[in-house]
Amino acid sequence: MQSPVATRRLLPSIAVISVFVFATYGAVIGILLPAQIATIDPDPLAKVANFGLVSTVSFVFTLFAQPIVGALSDRTRTRMGRRAPWMLIGAAIAMNFLLGLGGMQNVLLIAAFWAVIQVSMNAIQGPLSAIVPDRFPRSKRGVASAMAGLGMMLGGVLGTVVAAEFVNNVGIGYTIFGIGVLVSTVLYVLFNKDYSSVGAVIEPWSWKNFLAGFWINPKQNPDFAWAFAGRFLFILGYFVITAYSLYLLQDYIGLPLEEAASTAALLAAAGLVPTLLSISLAGWWSDKVGRRKVFIYAATVIMVISLIFPLVMPTVTGMLIMNIVSGFGFGLYMACDAALMTEVLPGGGTAAGKDLGILNVATNIPQALSPAVAGLIITFAGGYQALFVFAMVAVTLAAIVLAPIKSVR
């Protein structure tokens, strides 16, 4: 089924909705959720363990949420098209559960609510990621992916900055981001209407074929498998640090809670300018030269260098330098990796919603697991120093596994 050709407003619309989605992730994972969990038991090891528990529960329930929603959206037939209904439903559920999350003081209830929120947010992300191959030709996907990456990074920073103002009143923070997600999704759908899919011809429903579709044979599609592994490792390396930014500033640098929250916002803002610069540059440049992997290799080197600073300088200054340098590297990565993903889809993207949902599992799993993995490393492998070493190894391996990809230069 064909979708409308991209209009001029589609690119900024992708950026705007990405800002609100990832602002919510950045606010909740980086500030609001760890602050809320710390009020239940402020002991350093206890809060690390509780944060890891909440993250593990959400991981279990969100593991396949995005590819399932993506696959269902591929088959959806409504006057609004294939993607919009799922995005609207996901946004509505996410807002309602965010409104209820702030007043909870039970770790298991927090875990349950956060799991529902993550699943519903994935119902926005899955169809949204499919819009790039739906509406943009291959030669323009670098710029389109850069806009999504731009929204992701800008959203993460803004979410952290805004959430820092509500570190002692997380309920208001959750409310602000819940409303933002719903409003931005509604506006995106209104201003970027899809063709009706009511008359689309699709294969008859079969549970066997539906479930079998989630297995993409790595022998038949090796580039897809390598791309999945590369993204998994890079995102894991990045988020084991960012997910614990508040606790890092408290327990590694030695700041009190309120100062740690305001410093986390400062650090996020400091990394924004280099991120915006690298995303804008890499998306355009990679389209121009027709290459993706070289930019990802460069991003890896930059990320590893950035992680050295807080190891040798366990101060706010060391963290500041890390955020500035890693911001540039992560921008390079996001702009080109997202474009690379659209170019390794089986069948040229005929089931883009489902296949990109599977690839996005490589984002969701490490992001959801990162607090639990970081908690284990902090507790059993030498503290926060070991966390930085682990991140270096993960992002380096992420670059190595992209080398065998042959369909993308």
Tab-separated table of C-alpha atoms in Angstrom:
chain	number	residue	atom	x	y	z
A	1	MET	CA	0.000	0.000	0.000
A	2	GLN	CA	1.244	3.492	-0.887
A	3	SER	CA	1.350	6.437	1.527
A	4	PRO	CA	1.365	10.120	0.568
A	5	VAL	CA	4.631	11.607	-0.654
A	6	ALA	CA	6.330	13.553	2.127
A	7	THR	CA	5.197	17.166	2.385
A	8	ARG	CA	7.323	20.035	3.667
A	9	ARG	CA	5.714	19.859	7.090
A	10	LEU	CA	6.380	16.144	7.577
A	11	LEU	CA	10.065	16.531	8.497
A	12	PRO	CA	9.498	19.112	11.257
A	13	SER	CA	6.447	17.137	12.403
A	14	ILE	CA	8.596	14.026	12.891
A	15	ALA	CA	11.066	16.110	14.870
A	16	VAL	CA	8.360	17.645	17.075
A	17	ILE	CA	6.614	14.401	18.022
A	18	SER	CA	10.015	12.786	18.626
A	19	VAL	CA	10.850	15.649	20.989
A	20	PHE	CA	7.790	14.968	23.127
A	21	VAL	CA	8.177	11.178	23.102
A	22	PHE	CA	11.831	11.239	24.061
A	23	ALA	CA	11.406	14.140	26.472
A	24	THR	CA	9.071	11.834	28.367
A	25	TYR	CA	11.610	9.009	28.332
A	26	GLY	CA	14.427	11.349	29.353
A	27	ALA	CA	12.400	12.906	32.161
A	28	VAL	CA	11.035	9.662	33.578
A	29	ILE	CA	14.120	7.450	33.268
A	30	GLY	CA	16.682	10.151	34.017
A	31	ILE	CA	15.035	12.146	36.814
A	32	LEU	CA	11.454	11.462	37.895
A	33	LEU	CA	11.486	7.684	38.298
A	34	PRO	CA	14.860	7.408	40.109
A	35	ALA	CA	13.895	10.343	42.353
A	36	GLN	CA	10.557	8.710	43.176
A	37	ILE	CA	12.192	5.351	43.871
A	38	ALA	CA	14.844	6.983	46.082
A	39	THR	CA	12.114	8.375	48.363
A	40	ILE	CA	10.959	4.813	49.084
A	41	ASP	CA	14.403	3.717	50.290
A	42	PRO	CA	17.285	6.208	49.914
A	43	ASP	CA	20.025	3.698	50.725
A	44	PRO	CA	22.454	3.738	47.710
A	45	LEU	CA	22.345	-0.015	47.125
A	46	ALA	CA	18.608	-0.308	47.818
A	47	LYS	CA	17.611	2.409	45.358
A	48	VAL	CA	19.887	0.901	42.691
A	49	ALA	CA	18.267	-2.510	43.260
A	50	ASN	CA	14.718	-1.078	43.198
A	51	PHE	CA	15.389	0.920	40.036
A	52	GLY	CA	16.772	-2.229	38.438
A	53	LEU	CA	13.655	-4.180	39.465
A	54	VAL	CA	11.300	-1.609	37.947
A	55	SER	CA	13.320	-1.580	34.737
A	56	THR	CA	13.430	-5.371	34.499
A	57	VAL	CA	9.649	-5.664	34.871
A	58	SER	CA	9.077	-3.068	32.153
A	59	PHE	CA	11.590	-4.873	29.936
A	60	VAL	CA	9.664	-8.154	30.169
A	61	PHE	CA	6.388	-6.534	29.128
A	62	THR	CA	7.790	-4.272	26.402
A	63	LEU	CA	10.145	-6.785	24.812
A	64	PHE	CA	8.046	-7.345	21.687
A	65	ALA	CA	5.567	-4.478	22.004
A	66	GLN	CA	6.969	-2.414	19.148
A	67	PRO	CA	7.253	-5.140	16.480
A	68	ILE	CA	3.791	-6.469	17.370
A	69	VAL	CA	2.232	-3.025	17.069
A	70	GLY	CA	4.246	-2.420	13.907
A	71	ALA	CA	3.014	-5.664	12.366
A	72	LEU	CA	-0.591	-4.907	13.315
A	73	SER	CA	-0.274	-1.408	11.873
A	74	ASP	CA	0.942	-2.917	8.577
A	75	ARG	CA	-2.415	-4.728	8.415
A	76	THR	CA	-4.650	-1.974	9.805
A	77	ARG	CA	-7.451	-0.743	7.554
A	78	THR	CA	-9.090	2.524	8.611
A	79	ARG	CA	-9.990	5.853	7.041
A	80	MET	CA	-7.071	7.342	9.009
A	81	GLY	CA	-4.597	4.949	7.413
A	82	ARG	CA	-2.423	2.289	8.964
A	83	ARG	CA	-0.272	4.127	11.507
A	84	ALA	CA	-2.380	6.919	13.033
A	85	PRO	CA	-4.887	4.831	15.061
A	86	TRP	CA	-2.135	3.017	16.952
A	87	MET	CA	-0.282	6.235	17.693
A	88	LEU	CA	-3.412	7.884	19.095
A	89	ILE	CA	-4.376	4.893	21.241
A	90	GLY	CA	-0.832	4.622	22.601
A	91	ALA	CA	-0.685	8.330	23.446
A	92	ALA	CA	-4.021	8.253	25.276
A	93	ILE	CA	-3.049	5.256	27.411
A	94	ALA	CA	0.394	6.689	28.179
A	95	MET	CA	-1.087	9.989	29.381
A	96	ASN	CA	-3.588	8.338	31.700
A	97	PHE	CA	-1.041	6.063	33.340
A	98	LEU	CA	1.506	8.875	33.696
A	99	LEU	CA	-1.162	10.865	35.550
A	100	GLY	CA	-1.531	7.974	38.002
A	101	LEU	CA	2.156	7.197	38.490
A	102	GLY	CA	3.177	10.208	40.569
A	103	GLY	CA	1.392	9.346	43.808
A	104	MET	CA	2.687	5.780	44.164
A	105	GLN	CA	5.056	4.627	46.878
A	106	ASN	CA	5.087	0.901	46.163
A	107	VAL	CA	7.882	-0.421	43.955
A	108	LEU	CA	5.768	-3.166	42.358
A	109	LEU	CA	2.922	-0.786	41.519
A	110	ILE	CA	5.400	1.663	40.047
A	111	ALA	CA	6.849	-1.177	37.973
A	112	ALA	CA	3.380	-2.180	36.713
A	113	PHE	CA	2.430	1.363	35.720
A	114	TRP	CA	5.776	2.016	34.055
A	115	ALA	CA	5.422	-1.226	32.057
A	116	VAL	CA	2.021	-0.105	30.706
A	117	ILE	CA	3.422	3.340	29.899
A	118	GLN	CA	6.386	1.825	28.034
A	119	VAL	CA	4.120	-0.467	25.996
A	120	SER	CA	1.835	2.424	25.051
A	121	MET	CA	4.783	4.667	24.160
A	122	ASN	CA	6.035	1.872	21.906
A	123	ALA	CA	2.661	1.993	20.166
A	124	ILE	CA	3.618	5.530	19.136
A	125	GLN	CA	7.228	4.765	18.242
A	126	GLY	CA	6.636	1.636	16.153
A	127	PRO	CA	4.282	3.194	13.586
A	128	LEU	CA	6.249	6.460	13.678
A	129	SER	CA	9.487	4.714	12.692
A	130	ALA	CA	7.707	3.104	9.718
A	131	ILE	CA	6.772	6.527	8.328
A	132	VAL	CA	10.342	7.090	7.038
A	133	PRO	CA	10.301	4.138	4.574
A	134	ASP	CA	6.558	4.708	3.976
A	135	ARG	CA	6.959	8.255	2.679
A	136	PHE	CA	10.602	8.981	1.859
A	137	PRO	CA	12.742	7.586	-0.995
A	138	ARG	CA	15.996	5.926	-0.017
A	139	SER	CA	18.039	8.971	-1.100
A	140	LYS	CA	16.219	11.182	1.426
A	141	ARG	CA	16.130	8.870	4.421
A	142	GLY	CA	19.326	10.228	5.940
A	143	VAL	CA	17.759	13.652	6.398
A	144	ALA	CA	14.468	12.145	7.585
A	145	SER	CA	16.276	9.944	10.089
A	146	ALA	CA	18.337	12.931	11.189
A	147	MET	CA	15.123	14.788	12.030
A	148	ALA	CA	13.967	11.864	14.155
A	149	GLY	CA	17.388	11.760	15.804
A	150	LEU	CA	17.261	15.510	16.310
A	151	GLY	CA	13.915	15.162	18.052
A	152	MET	CA	15.235	12.311	20.176
A	153	MET	CA	18.265	14.224	21.420
A	154	LEU	CA	16.489	17.554	21.865
A	155	GLY	CA	13.668	15.771	23.656
A	156	GLY	CA	16.035	13.941	25.991
A	157	VAL	CA	17.683	17.222	26.976
A	158	LEU	CA	14.452	19.174	27.400
A	159	GLY	CA	12.919	16.325	29.362
A	160	THR	CA	15.839	16.294	31.777
A	161	VAL	CA	15.847	20.086	32.158
A	162	VAL	CA	12.095	20.311	32.800
A	163	ALA	CA	12.002	17.252	35.062
A	164	ALA	CA	14.790	18.662	37.241
A	165	GLU	CA	12.363	21.403	38.288
A	166	PHE	CA	9.985	18.769	39.662
A	167	VAL	CA	12.427	16.437	41.401
A	168	ASN	CA	10.589	17.082	44.685
A	169	ASN	CA	7.119	16.968	43.095
A	170	VAL	CA	7.219	14.181	40.547
A	171	GLY	CA	3.434	14.030	40.168
A	172	ILE	CA	3.324	17.401	38.418
A	173	GLY	CA	6.244	16.336	36.243
A	174	TYR	CA	4.477	13.167	35.109
A	175	THR	CA	1.324	15.167	34.352
A	176	ILE	CA	3.162	17.687	32.165
A	177	PHE	CA	4.815	15.003	30.057
A	178	GLY	CA	1.671	12.884	29.775
A	179	ILE	CA	-0.316	15.808	28.376
A	180	GLY	CA	2.577	16.725	26.062
A	181	VAL	CA	2.686	13.246	24.530
A	182	LEU	CA	-1.048	13.209	23.817
A	183	VAL	CA	-1.234	16.726	22.375
A	184	SER	CA	1.823	16.281	20.131
A	185	THR	CA	0.508	12.957	18.775
A	186	VAL	CA	-2.927	14.398	17.994
A	187	LEU	CA	-1.355	17.370	16.204
A	188	TYR	CA	0.986	15.087	14.232
A	189	VAL	CA	-1.948	12.994	12.985
A	190	LEU	CA	-4.034	16.056	12.104
A	191	PHE	CA	-1.291	17.764	10.104
A	192	ASN	CA	0.120	14.666	8.367
A	193	LYS	CA	-2.878	12.682	7.195
A	194	ASP	CA	-2.315	9.314	5.574
A	195	TYR	CA	-4.313	7.756	2.769
A	196	SER	CA	-7.264	5.638	3.808
A	197	SER	CA	-6.293	1.973	4.102
A	198	VAL	CA	-9.876	0.669	4.065
A	199	GLY	CA	-9.503	-0.813	0.602
A	200	ALA	CA	-5.969	-2.104	1.010
A	201	VAL	CA	-5.441	-5.708	-0.078
A	202	ILE	CA	-3.780	-7.795	2.611
A	203	GLU	CA	-3.266	-11.507	3.076
A	204	PRO	CA	-5.886	-13.376	5.129
A	205	TRP	CA	-5.105	-13.459	8.843
A	206	SER	CA	-3.089	-16.419	10.057
A	207	TRP	CA	-1.642	-16.730	13.554
A	208	LYS	CA	1.022	-19.037	12.172
A	209	ASN	CA	2.146	-16.556	9.526
A	210	PHE	CA	1.835	-13.626	11.937
A	211	LEU	CA	4.069	-15.220	14.561
A	212	ALA	CA	6.465	-16.640	11.968
A	213	GLY	CA	6.922	-13.141	10.592
A	214	PHE	CA	8.793	-12.122	13.739
A	215	TRP	CA	11.579	-14.560	12.949
A	216	ILE	CA	13.913	-13.082	10.377
A	217	ASN	CA	16.475	-15.722	9.494
A	218	PRO	CA	19.959	-14.252	10.060
A	219	LYS	CA	21.411	-16.585	7.408
A	220	GLN	CA	19.003	-15.268	4.772
A	221	ASN	CA	19.148	-11.669	6.034
A	222	PRO	CA	22.611	-11.258	7.590
A	223	ASP	CA	22.707	-7.477	7.185
A	224	PHE	CA	19.505	-7.177	9.184
A	225	ALA	CA	20.959	-9.349	11.956
A	226	TRP	CA	24.233	-7.384	12.125
A	227	ALA	CA	22.333	-4.093	12.207
A	228	PHE	CA	20.206	-5.397	15.081
A	229	ALA	CA	23.294	-6.450	17.053
A	230	GLY	CA	25.079	-3.164	16.407
A	231	ARG	CA	22.213	-1.010	17.598
A	232	PHE	CA	21.649	-3.209	20.661
A	233	LEU	CA	25.247	-2.863	21.833
A	234	PHE	CA	25.532	0.874	21.141
A	235	ILE	CA	22.269	1.772	22.895
A	236	LEU	CA	23.195	-0.434	25.859
A	237	GLY	CA	26.558	1.299	26.178
A	238	TYR	CA	24.942	4.721	25.997
A	239	PHE	CA	22.049	4.116	28.374
A	240	VAL	CA	23.912	2.349	31.171
A	241	ILE	CA	25.406	5.794	31.766
A	242	THR	CA	22.459	8.087	31.020
A	243	ALA	CA	19.920	5.967	32.929
A	244	TYR	CA	22.007	6.371	36.074
A	245	SER	CA	22.937	10.033	35.625
A	246	LEU	CA	21.114	11.130	38.781
A	247	TYR	CA	22.653	8.389	40.915
A	248	LEU	CA	26.067	8.950	39.296
A	249	LEU	CA	26.006	12.583	40.366
A	250	GLN	CA	24.832	11.669	43.850
A	251	ASP	CA	26.960	8.629	44.663
A	252	TYR	CA	29.978	8.927	42.323
A	253	ILE	CA	30.451	12.701	42.246
A	254	GLY	CA	28.958	13.303	45.720
A	255	LEU	CA	26.179	15.858	45.150
A	256	PRO	CA	22.949	16.128	47.207
A	257	LEU	CA	19.668	15.280	45.426
A	258	GLU	CA	18.520	18.750	44.383
A	259	GLU	CA	21.991	19.777	43.209
A	260	ALA	CA	22.372	16.462	41.382
A	261	ALA	CA	19.060	17.040	39.557
A	262	SER	CA	19.965	20.594	38.516
A	263	THR	CA	23.437	19.447	37.466
A	264	ALA	CA	21.931	16.625	35.394
A	265	ALA	CA	19.871	19.231	33.562
A	266	LEU	CA	22.981	21.373	33.025
A	267	LEU	CA	24.951	18.423	31.664
A	268	ALA	CA	22.147	17.450	29.306
A	269	ALA	CA	21.899	21.017	28.017
A	270	ALA	CA	25.689	21.194	27.542
A	271	GLY	CA	25.559	18.218	25.190
A	272	LEU	CA	22.705	19.640	23.133
A	273	VAL	CA	24.613	22.030	20.830
A	274	PRO	CA	27.211	19.465	19.673
A	275	THR	CA	24.410	16.937	19.227
A	276	LEU	CA	22.347	19.255	17.043
A	277	LEU	CA	25.437	20.135	15.033
A	278	SER	CA	26.451	16.533	14.399
A	279	ILE	CA	22.930	15.325	13.596
A	280	SER	CA	22.407	18.108	11.068
A	281	LEU	CA	25.820	17.567	9.499
A	282	ALA	CA	25.769	13.777	9.406
A	283	GLY	CA	22.261	13.351	7.994
A	284	TRP	CA	22.949	15.671	5.062
A	285	TRP	CA	26.519	14.477	4.510
A	286	SER	CA	25.697	10.759	4.611
A	287	ASP	CA	22.965	11.256	1.984
A	288	LYS	CA	25.381	13.251	-0.174
A	289	VAL	CA	28.193	10.663	-0.142
A	290	GLY	CA	25.886	7.645	0.059
A	291	ARG	CA	27.664	6.212	3.107
A	292	ARG	CA	26.444	5.352	6.594
A	293	LYS	CA	28.954	3.083	8.327
A	294	VAL	CA	31.912	5.459	8.325
A	295	PHE	CA	29.900	7.960	10.361
A	296	ILE	CA	28.980	5.268	12.865
A	297	TYR	CA	32.639	4.259	13.208
A	298	ALA	CA	33.537	7.887	13.881
A	299	ALA	CA	30.747	8.112	16.455
A	300	THR	CA	32.148	5.085	18.268
A	301	VAL	CA	35.629	6.583	18.582
A	302	ILE	CA	34.171	9.832	19.897
A	303	MET	CA	31.965	8.026	22.418
A	304	VAL	CA	34.885	5.990	23.791
A	305	ILE	CA	37.003	9.126	24.196
A	306	SER	CA	34.166	10.871	26.037
A	307	LEU	CA	33.844	8.056	28.574
A	308	ILE	CA	37.488	8.390	29.618
A	309	PHE	CA	36.951	11.832	31.175
A	310	PRO	CA	34.772	10.919	34.178
A	311	LEU	CA	37.088	7.985	34.891
A	312	VAL	CA	40.162	10.183	35.237
A	313	MET	CA	38.210	13.239	36.467
A	314	PRO	CA	35.438	12.072	38.861
A	315	THR	CA	34.083	15.613	39.124
A	316	VAL	CA	31.312	17.708	37.626
A	317	THR	CA	33.896	19.027	35.161
A	318	GLY	CA	34.705	15.491	34.015
A	319	MET	CA	31.009	14.740	33.570
A	320	LEU	CA	30.536	18.008	31.689
A	321	ILE	CA	33.300	17.199	29.195
A	322	MET	CA	31.886	13.694	28.748
A	323	ASN	CA	28.430	15.068	27.892
A	324	ILE	CA	29.765	17.587	25.379
A	325	VAL	CA	31.958	15.071	23.560
A	326	SER	CA	29.474	12.176	23.734
A	327	GLY	CA	26.702	14.490	22.525
A	328	PHE	CA	28.559	15.012	19.266
A	329	GLY	CA	29.232	11.286	18.921
A	330	PHE	CA	25.690	10.209	19.703
A	331	GLY	CA	24.322	12.727	17.194
A	332	LEU	CA	26.518	11.251	14.473
A	333	TYR	CA	25.321	7.796	15.394
A	334	MET	CA	21.590	8.531	15.526
A	335	ALA	CA	21.505	10.377	12.210
A	336	CYS	CA	23.159	7.568	10.256
A	337	ASP	CA	22.142	4.428	12.119
A	338	ALA	CA	18.426	5.135	11.658
A	339	ALA	CA	18.984	5.574	7.904
A	340	LEU	CA	21.062	2.400	7.788
A	341	MET	CA	18.226	0.484	9.454
A	342	THR	CA	15.773	1.389	6.676
A	343	GLU	CA	18.235	0.047	4.085
A	344	VAL	CA	18.641	-3.475	5.516
A	345	LEU	CA	14.924	-4.355	5.715
A	346	PRO	CA	13.970	-7.712	4.176
A	347	GLY	CA	12.035	-7.439	0.930
A	348	GLY	CA	12.922	-3.797	0.473
A	349	GLY	CA	10.622	-2.671	3.297
A	350	THR	CA	7.337	-4.283	2.241
A	351	ALA	CA	6.585	-4.964	5.934
A	352	ALA	CA	8.326	-1.874	7.271
A	353	GLY	CA	6.158	-1.459	10.362
A	354	LYS	CA	6.864	-4.964	11.610
A	355	ASP	CA	10.508	-5.149	10.522
A	356	LEU	CA	11.459	-1.740	11.902
A	357	GLY	CA	9.611	-2.700	15.067
A	358	ILE	CA	11.892	-5.724	15.356
A	359	LEU	CA	14.944	-3.524	14.818
A	360	ASN	CA	13.617	-1.070	17.372
A	361	VAL	CA	13.573	-3.901	19.894
A	362	ALA	CA	17.344	-3.399	19.694
A	363	THR	CA	16.671	0.056	21.149
A	364	ASN	CA	13.984	-0.913	23.638
A	365	ILE	CA	15.670	-3.937	25.193
A	366	PRO	CA	18.964	-2.276	26.106
A	367	GLN	CA	17.211	0.926	27.146
A	368	ALA	CA	14.846	-0.996	29.411
A	369	LEU	CA	17.573	-3.323	30.675
A	370	SER	CA	20.247	-0.666	31.200
A	371	PRO	CA	19.292	0.190	34.802
A	372	ALA	CA	19.276	-3.497	35.742
A	373	VAL	CA	22.591	-4.143	33.955
A	374	ALA	CA	24.104	-1.015	35.498
A	375	GLY	CA	22.863	-2.058	38.928
A	376	LEU	CA	24.608	-5.424	38.626
A	377	ILE	CA	27.826	-3.797	37.440
A	378	ILE	CA	27.780	-1.200	40.241
A	379	THR	CA	27.025	-3.808	42.891
A	380	PHE	CA	29.246	-6.687	41.803
A	381	ALA	CA	31.879	-5.426	39.325
A	382	GLY	CA	33.629	-2.531	41.003
A	383	GLY	CA	31.195	0.357	41.266
A	384	TYR	CA	30.639	3.271	38.928
A	385	GLN	CA	34.141	3.100	37.417
A	386	ALA	CA	33.303	-0.326	35.990
A	387	LEU	CA	30.184	1.188	34.440
A	388	PHE	CA	32.240	3.506	32.227
A	389	VAL	CA	34.529	0.662	31.152
A	390	PHE	CA	31.540	-1.509	30.276
A	391	ALA	CA	30.071	1.306	28.163
A	392	MET	CA	33.346	1.676	26.226
A	393	VAL	CA	33.427	-2.038	25.439
A	394	ALA	CA	29.769	-2.108	24.364
A	395	VAL	CA	29.979	0.792	21.887
A	396	THR	CA	33.245	-0.566	20.453
A	397	LEU	CA	31.667	-3.958	19.803
A	398	ALA	CA	28.700	-2.148	18.211
A	399	ALA	CA	30.989	-0.724	15.539
A	400	ILE	CA	32.780	-4.028	14.958
A	401	VAL	CA	29.586	-5.979	14.205
A	402	LEU	CA	28.573	-3.487	11.472
A	403	ALA	CA	31.645	-4.321	9.379
A	404	PRO	CA	30.096	-7.443	7.731
A	405	ILE	CA	27.068	-5.491	6.405
A	406	LYS	CA	27.343	-5.524	2.602
A	407	SER	CA	24.160	-3.794	1.391
A	408	VAL	CA	25.094	-0.467	3.006
A	409	ARG	CA	28.405	1.320	2.631
